[in-house]
mmCIF file of C-alpha atoms in Angstrom:
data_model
loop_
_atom_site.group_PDB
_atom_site.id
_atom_site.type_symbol
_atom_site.label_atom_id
_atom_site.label_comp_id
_atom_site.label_asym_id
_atom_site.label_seq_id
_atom_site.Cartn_x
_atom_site.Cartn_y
_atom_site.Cartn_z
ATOM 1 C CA UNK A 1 244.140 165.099 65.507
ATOM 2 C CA UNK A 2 245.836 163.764 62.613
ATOM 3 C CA UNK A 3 247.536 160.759 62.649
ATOM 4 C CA UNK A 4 248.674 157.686 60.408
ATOM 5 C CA UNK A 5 247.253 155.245 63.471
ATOM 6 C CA UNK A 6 243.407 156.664 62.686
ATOM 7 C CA UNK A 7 243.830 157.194 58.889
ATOM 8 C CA UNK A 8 240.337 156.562 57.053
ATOM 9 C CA UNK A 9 238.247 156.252 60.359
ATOM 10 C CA UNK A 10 235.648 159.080 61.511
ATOM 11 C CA UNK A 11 234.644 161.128 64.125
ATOM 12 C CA UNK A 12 232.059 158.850 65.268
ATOM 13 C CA UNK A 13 233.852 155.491 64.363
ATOM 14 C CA UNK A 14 232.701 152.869 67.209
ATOM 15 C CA UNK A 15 235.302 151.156 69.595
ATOM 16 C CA UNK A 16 234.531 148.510 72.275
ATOM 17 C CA UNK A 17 235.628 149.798 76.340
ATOM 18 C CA UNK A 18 235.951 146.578 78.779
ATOM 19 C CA UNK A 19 235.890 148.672 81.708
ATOM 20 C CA UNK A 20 235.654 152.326 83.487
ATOM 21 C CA UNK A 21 239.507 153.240 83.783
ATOM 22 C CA UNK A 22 241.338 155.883 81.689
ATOM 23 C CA UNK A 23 244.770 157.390 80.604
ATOM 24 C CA UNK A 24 245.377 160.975 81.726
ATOM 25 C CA UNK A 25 247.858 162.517 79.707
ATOM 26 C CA UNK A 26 250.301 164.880 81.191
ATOM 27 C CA UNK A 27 251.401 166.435 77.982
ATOM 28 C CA UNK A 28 248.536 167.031 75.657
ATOM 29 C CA UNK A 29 250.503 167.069 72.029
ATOM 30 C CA UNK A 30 250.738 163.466 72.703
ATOM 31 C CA UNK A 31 246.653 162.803 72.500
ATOM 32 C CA UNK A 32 245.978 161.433 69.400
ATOM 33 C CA UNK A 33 241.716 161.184 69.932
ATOM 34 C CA UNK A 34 239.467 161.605 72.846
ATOM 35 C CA UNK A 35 236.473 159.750 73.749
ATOM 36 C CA UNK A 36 232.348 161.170 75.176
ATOM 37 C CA UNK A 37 231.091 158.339 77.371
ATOM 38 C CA UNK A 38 229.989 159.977 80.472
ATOM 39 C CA UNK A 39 233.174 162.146 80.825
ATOM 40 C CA UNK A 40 235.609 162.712 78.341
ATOM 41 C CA UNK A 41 238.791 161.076 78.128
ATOM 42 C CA UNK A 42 242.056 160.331 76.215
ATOM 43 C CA UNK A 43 241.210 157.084 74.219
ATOM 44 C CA UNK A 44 244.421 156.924 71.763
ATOM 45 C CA UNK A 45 248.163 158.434 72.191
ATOM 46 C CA UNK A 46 250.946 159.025 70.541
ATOM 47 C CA UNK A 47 255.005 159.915 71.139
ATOM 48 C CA UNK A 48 257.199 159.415 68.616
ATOM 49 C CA UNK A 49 257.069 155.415 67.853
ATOM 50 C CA UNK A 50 254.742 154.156 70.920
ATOM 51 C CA UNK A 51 251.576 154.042 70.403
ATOM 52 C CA UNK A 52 248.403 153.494 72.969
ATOM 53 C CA UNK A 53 244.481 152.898 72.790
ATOM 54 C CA UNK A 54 242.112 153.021 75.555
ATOM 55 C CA UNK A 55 239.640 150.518 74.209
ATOM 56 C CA UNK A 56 240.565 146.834 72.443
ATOM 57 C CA UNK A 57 240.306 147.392 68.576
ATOM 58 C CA UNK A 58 240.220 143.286 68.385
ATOM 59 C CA UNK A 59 236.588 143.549 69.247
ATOM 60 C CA UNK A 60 235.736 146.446 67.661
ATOM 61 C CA UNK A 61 234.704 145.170 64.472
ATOM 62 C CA UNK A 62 235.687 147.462 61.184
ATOM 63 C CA UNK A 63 236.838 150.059 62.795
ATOM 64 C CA UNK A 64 239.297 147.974 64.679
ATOM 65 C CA UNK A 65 240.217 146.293 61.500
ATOM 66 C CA UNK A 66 240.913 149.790 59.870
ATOM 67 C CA UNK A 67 242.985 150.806 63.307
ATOM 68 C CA UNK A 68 245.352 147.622 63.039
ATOM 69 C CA UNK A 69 245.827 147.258 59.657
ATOM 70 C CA UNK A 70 246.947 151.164 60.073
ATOM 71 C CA UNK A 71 249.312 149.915 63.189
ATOM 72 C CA UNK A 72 250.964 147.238 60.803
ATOM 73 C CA UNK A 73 251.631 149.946 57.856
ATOM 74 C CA UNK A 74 253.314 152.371 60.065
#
């Protein structure tokens, strides 16, 4: 889906997961991206200004950069 928070990253841009747990998303218009590890599950969300991501974009070299230099333009 199309949003400002994953401008200029792809498809199969890499994040780093600490552990197994997830975010199950009760209204699906709020799922920004999705995630195939195993299952599939809501990675990064999105309702009006909050903003959430499954996985910690500090360690998750460019494509973490990328992700919080979008979070600081928004």
């Amino acid at each position: 889906k199309e949003n400002p928070l994953i401008a200029g990253l792809y498809n199969s841009s890499y994040f780093y997961f600490l552990h197994s747990y997830y975010f199950e998303a009760h209204d699906e218009t709020n799922i920004v991206s999705t995630t195939k590890y195993g299952n599939h599950f809501v990675s990064t969300i999105n309702k009006e200004n909050i903003y959430g991501v499954q996985f910690h974009p500090e360690k998750s070299h460019q494509s973490g950069v990328q992700l919080l230099k979008n979070f600081s333009e928004l």
